[in-house]
XYZ file of N, CA, C and O in Angstrom:
468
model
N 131.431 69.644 96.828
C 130.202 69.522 97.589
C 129.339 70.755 97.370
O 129.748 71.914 97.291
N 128.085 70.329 97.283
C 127.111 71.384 97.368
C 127.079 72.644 98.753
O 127.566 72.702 99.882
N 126.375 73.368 98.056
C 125.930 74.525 99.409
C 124.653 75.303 98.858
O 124.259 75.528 97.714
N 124.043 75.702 100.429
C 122.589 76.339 100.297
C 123.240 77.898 100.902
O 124.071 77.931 101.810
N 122.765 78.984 100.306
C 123.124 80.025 100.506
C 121.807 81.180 100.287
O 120.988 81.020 99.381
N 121.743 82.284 101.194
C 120.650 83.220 100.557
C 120.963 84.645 100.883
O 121.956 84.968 101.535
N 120.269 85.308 100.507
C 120.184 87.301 100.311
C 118.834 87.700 100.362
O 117.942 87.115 99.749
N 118.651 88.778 101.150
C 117.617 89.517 101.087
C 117.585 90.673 100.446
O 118.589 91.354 100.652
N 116.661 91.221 99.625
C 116.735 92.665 98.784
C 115.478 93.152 99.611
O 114.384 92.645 99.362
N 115.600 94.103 100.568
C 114.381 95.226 100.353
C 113.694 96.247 99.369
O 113.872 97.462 99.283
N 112.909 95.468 98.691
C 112.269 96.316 97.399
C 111.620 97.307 97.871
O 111.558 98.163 96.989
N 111.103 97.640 98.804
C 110.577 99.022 99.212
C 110.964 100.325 99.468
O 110.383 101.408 99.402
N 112.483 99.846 99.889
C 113.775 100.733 100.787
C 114.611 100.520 99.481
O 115.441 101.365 99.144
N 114.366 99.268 98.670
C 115.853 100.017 97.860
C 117.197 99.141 98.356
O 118.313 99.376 97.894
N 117.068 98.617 98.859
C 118.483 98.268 99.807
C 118.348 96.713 100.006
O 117.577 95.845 99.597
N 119.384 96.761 100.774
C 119.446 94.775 101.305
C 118.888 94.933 102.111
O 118.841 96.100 102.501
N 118.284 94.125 102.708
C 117.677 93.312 104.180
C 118.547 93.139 105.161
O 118.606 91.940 105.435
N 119.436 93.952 105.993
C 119.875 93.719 106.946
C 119.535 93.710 108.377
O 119.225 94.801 108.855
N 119.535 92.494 109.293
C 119.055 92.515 110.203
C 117.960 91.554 110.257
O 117.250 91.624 111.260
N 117.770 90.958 109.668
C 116.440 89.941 109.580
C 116.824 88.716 109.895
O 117.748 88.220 109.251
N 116.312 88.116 110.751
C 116.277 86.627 111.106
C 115.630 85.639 110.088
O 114.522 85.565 109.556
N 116.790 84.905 110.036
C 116.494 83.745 109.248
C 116.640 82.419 109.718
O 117.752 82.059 110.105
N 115.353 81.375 109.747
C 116.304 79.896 109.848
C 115.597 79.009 108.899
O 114.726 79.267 108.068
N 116.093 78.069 109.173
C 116.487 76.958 108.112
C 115.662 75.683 108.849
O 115.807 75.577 110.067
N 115.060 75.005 108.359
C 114.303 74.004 109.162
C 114.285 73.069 107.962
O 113.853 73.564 106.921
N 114.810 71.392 107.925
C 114.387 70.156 107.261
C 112.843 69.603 107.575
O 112.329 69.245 108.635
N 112.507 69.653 106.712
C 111.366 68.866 106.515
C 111.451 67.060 106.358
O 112.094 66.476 105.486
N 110.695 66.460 107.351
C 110.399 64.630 106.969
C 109.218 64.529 107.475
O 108.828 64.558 108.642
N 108.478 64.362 106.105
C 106.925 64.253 106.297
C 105.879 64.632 107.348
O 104.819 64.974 106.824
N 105.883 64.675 108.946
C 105.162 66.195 109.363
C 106.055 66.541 110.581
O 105.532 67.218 111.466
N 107.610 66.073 110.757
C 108.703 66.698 111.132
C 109.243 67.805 110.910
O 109.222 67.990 109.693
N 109.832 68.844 111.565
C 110.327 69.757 111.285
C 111.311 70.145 112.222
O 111.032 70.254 113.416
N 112.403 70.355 111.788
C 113.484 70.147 112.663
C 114.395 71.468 111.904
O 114.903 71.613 110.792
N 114.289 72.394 113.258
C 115.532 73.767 112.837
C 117.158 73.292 112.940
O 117.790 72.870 113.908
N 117.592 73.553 111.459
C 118.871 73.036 111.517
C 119.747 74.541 111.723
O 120.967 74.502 111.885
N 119.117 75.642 111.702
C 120.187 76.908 111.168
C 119.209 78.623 111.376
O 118.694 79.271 110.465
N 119.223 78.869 112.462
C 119.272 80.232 113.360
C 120.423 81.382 112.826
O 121.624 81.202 113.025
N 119.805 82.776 112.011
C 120.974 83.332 111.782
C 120.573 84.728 111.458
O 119.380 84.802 111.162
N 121.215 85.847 111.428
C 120.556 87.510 111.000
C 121.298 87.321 109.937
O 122.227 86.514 109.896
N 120.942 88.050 109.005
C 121.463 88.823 107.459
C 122.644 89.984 107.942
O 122.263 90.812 108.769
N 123.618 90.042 107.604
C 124.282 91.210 107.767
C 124.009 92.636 106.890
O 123.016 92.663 106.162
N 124.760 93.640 106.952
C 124.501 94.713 106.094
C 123.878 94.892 104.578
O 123.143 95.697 104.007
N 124.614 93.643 104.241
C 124.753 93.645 103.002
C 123.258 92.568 102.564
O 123.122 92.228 101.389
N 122.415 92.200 103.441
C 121.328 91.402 103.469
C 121.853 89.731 103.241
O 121.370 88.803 102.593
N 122.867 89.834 103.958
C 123.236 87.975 103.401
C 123.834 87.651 104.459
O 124.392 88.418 105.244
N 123.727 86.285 104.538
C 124.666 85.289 106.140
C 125.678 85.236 105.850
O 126.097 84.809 104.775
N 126.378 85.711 106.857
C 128.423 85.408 106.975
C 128.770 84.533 106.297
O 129.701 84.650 105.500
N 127.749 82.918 106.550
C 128.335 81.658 105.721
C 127.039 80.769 105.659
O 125.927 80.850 106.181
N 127.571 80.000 104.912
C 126.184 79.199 103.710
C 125.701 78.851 104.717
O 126.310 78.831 105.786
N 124.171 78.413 104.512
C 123.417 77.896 105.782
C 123.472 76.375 105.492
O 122.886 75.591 106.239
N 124.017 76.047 104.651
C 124.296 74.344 104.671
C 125.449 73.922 103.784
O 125.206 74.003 102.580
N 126.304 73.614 104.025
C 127.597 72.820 102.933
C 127.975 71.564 103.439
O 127.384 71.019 104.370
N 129.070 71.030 102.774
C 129.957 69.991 103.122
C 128.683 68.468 103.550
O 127.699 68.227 102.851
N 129.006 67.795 104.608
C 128.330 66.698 104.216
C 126.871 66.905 105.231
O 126.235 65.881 105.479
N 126.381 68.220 105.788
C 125.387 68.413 106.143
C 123.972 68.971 105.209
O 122.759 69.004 105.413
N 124.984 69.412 103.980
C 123.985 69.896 102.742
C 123.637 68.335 101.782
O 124.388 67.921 100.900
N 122.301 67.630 102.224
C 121.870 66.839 101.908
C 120.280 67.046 101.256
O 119.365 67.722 101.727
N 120.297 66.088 99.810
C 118.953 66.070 98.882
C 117.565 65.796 100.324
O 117.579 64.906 101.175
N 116.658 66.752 100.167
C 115.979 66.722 100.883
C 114.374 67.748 100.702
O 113.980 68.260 99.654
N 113.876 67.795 101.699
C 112.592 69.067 101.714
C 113.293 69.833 102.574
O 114.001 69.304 103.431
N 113.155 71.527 102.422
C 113.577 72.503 103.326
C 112.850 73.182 103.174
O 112.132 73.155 102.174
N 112.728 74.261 104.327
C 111.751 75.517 104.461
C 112.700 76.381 105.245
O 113.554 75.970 106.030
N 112.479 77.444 104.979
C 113.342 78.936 104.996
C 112.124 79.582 105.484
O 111.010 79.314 105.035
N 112.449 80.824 106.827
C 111.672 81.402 107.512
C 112.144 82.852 107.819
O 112.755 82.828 108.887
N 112.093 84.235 107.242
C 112.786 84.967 107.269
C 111.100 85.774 108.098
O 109.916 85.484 107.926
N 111.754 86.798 108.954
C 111.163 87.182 109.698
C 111.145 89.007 109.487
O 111.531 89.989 110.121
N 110.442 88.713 108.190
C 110.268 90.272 107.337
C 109.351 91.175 108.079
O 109.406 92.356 107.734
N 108.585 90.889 108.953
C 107.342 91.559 109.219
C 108.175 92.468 110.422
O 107.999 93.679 110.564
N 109.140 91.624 111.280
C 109.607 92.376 112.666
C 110.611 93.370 111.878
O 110.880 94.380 112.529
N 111.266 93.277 110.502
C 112.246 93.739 109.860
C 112.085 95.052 109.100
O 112.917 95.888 108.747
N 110.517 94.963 108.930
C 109.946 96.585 108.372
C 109.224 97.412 109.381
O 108.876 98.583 109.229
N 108.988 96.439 110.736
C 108.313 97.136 111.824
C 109.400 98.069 112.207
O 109.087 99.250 112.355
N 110.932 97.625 112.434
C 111.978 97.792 112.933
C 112.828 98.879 112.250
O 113.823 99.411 112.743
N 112.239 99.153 110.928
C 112.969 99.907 109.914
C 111.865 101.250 109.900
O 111.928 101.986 108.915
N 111.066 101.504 110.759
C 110.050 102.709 110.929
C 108.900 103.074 109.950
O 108.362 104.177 109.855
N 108.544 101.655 109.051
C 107.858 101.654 107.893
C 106.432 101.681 108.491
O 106.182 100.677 109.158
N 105.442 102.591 108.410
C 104.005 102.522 109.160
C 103.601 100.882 108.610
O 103.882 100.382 107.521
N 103.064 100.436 109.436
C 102.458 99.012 108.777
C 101.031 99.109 109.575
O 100.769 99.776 110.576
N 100.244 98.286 108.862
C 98.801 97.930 109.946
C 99.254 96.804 110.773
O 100.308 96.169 110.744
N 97.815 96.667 111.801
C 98.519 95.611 112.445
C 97.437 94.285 112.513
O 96.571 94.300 113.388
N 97.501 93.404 111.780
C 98.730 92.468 111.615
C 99.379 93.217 110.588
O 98.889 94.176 109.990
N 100.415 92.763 110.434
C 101.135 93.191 109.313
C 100.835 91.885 107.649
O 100.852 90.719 107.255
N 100.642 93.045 107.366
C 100.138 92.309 105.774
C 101.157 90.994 105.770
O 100.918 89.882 106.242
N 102.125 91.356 105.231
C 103.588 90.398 105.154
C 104.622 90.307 106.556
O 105.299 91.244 106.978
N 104.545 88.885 107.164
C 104.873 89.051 108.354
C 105.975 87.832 108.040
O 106.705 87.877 107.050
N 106.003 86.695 109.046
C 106.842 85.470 108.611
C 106.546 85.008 107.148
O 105.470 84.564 106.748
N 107.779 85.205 106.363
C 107.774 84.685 104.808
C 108.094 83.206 105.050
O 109.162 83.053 105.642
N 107.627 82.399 104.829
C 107.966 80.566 105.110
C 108.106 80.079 103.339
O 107.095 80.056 102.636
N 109.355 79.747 102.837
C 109.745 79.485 101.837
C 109.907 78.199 102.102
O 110.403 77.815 103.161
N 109.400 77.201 100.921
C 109.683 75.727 101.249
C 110.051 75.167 99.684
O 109.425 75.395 98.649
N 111.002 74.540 99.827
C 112.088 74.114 97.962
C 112.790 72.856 98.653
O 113.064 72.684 99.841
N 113.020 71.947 97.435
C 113.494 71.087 97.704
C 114.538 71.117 97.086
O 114.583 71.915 96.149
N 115.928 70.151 97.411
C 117.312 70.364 97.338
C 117.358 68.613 96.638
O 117.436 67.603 97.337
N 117.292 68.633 95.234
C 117.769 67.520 94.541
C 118.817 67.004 93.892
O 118.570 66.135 93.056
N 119.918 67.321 94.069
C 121.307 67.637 93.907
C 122.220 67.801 95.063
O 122.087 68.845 95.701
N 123.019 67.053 95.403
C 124.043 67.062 96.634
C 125.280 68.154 96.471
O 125.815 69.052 97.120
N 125.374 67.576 95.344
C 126.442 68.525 94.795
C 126.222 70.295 93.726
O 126.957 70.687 92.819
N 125.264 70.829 94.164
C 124.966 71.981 93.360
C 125.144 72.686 94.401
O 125.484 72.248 95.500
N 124.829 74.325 93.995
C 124.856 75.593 94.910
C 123.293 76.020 94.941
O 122.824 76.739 94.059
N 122.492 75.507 96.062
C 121.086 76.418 95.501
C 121.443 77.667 96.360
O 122.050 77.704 97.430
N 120.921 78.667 95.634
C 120.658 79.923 96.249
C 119.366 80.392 96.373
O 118.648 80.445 95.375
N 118.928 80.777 97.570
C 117.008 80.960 97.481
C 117.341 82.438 98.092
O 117.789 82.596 99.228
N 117.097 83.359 97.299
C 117.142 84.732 97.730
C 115.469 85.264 97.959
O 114.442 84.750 97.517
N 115.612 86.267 98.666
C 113.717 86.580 98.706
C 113.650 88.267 98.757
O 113.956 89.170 99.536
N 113.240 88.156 97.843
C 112.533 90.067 97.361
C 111.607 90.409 98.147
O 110.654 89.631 98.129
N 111.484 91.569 99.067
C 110.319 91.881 99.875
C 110.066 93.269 100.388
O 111.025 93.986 100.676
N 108.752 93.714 100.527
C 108.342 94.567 100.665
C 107.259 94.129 101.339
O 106.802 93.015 101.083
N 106.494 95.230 102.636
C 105.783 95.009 103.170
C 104.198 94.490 102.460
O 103.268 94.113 103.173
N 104.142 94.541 101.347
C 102.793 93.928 100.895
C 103.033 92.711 100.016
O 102.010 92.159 99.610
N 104.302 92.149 99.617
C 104.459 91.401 98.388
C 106.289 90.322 98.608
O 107.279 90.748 99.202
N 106.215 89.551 98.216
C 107.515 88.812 98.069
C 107.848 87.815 96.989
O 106.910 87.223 96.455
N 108.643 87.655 96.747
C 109.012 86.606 95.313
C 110.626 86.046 96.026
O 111.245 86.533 96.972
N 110.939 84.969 95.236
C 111.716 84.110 95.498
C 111.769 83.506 93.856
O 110.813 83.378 93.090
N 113.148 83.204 93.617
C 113.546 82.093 92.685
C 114.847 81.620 93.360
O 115.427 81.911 94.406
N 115.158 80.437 91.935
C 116.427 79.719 92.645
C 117.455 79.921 91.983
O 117.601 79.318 90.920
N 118.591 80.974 92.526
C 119.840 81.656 91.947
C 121.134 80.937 91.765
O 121.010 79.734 91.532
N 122.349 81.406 91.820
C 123.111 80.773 91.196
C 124.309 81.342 92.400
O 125.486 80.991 92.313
């Protein structure tokens, strides 16, 4: 069976993303439904996949990592609003049986995302 899994890198600091709230919300056409509430540990990654076994289903998803409270929190001067605040990542999962990994690179002015392994 497939699984959805992710990591945060702080490109500014150098380091992982620890401490950042993440969830997980399915998308059905203008539904949105949070399946998965969770912080990054030290190492910038969740204890355990945010979807496997027969709940990791082909679908629309959006990923919501909450970078802006995460560099406020880390003593980084920011303006206010903060340039880069809620990152809202949205990928679709076409494969039941694969591993997507959606990791997200971030720094208070900039972010990138691909789909890892």
């Amino acid at each position: 069976m497939g699984k959805l899994t992710t990591h945060v890198l702080d490109t500014a600091q150098g380091k992982p993303g620890g401490g950042i709230l993440v969830e997980l919300f399915r998308l059905n056409g203008n539904e949105r439904t949070r399946l998965v509430s969770t912080t990054t540990n030290s190492d910038g990654r969740c204890n355990a996949p945010l979807l496997e076994g027969e709940a990791f289903k082909t679908g629309r998803y959006e990923l919501v990592f909450q970078a802006g409270a995460y560099f406020a929190a880390s003593g980084i001067a920011l303006p206010d609003p903060a340039f880069v605040d809620e990152v809202v990542l949205r990928f679709g999962i076409a494969d039941a049986e694969a591993h997507y990994h959606v990791p997200l690179l971030v720094s208070p002015w900039s972010y990138s995302t691909y789909r890892g392994s």
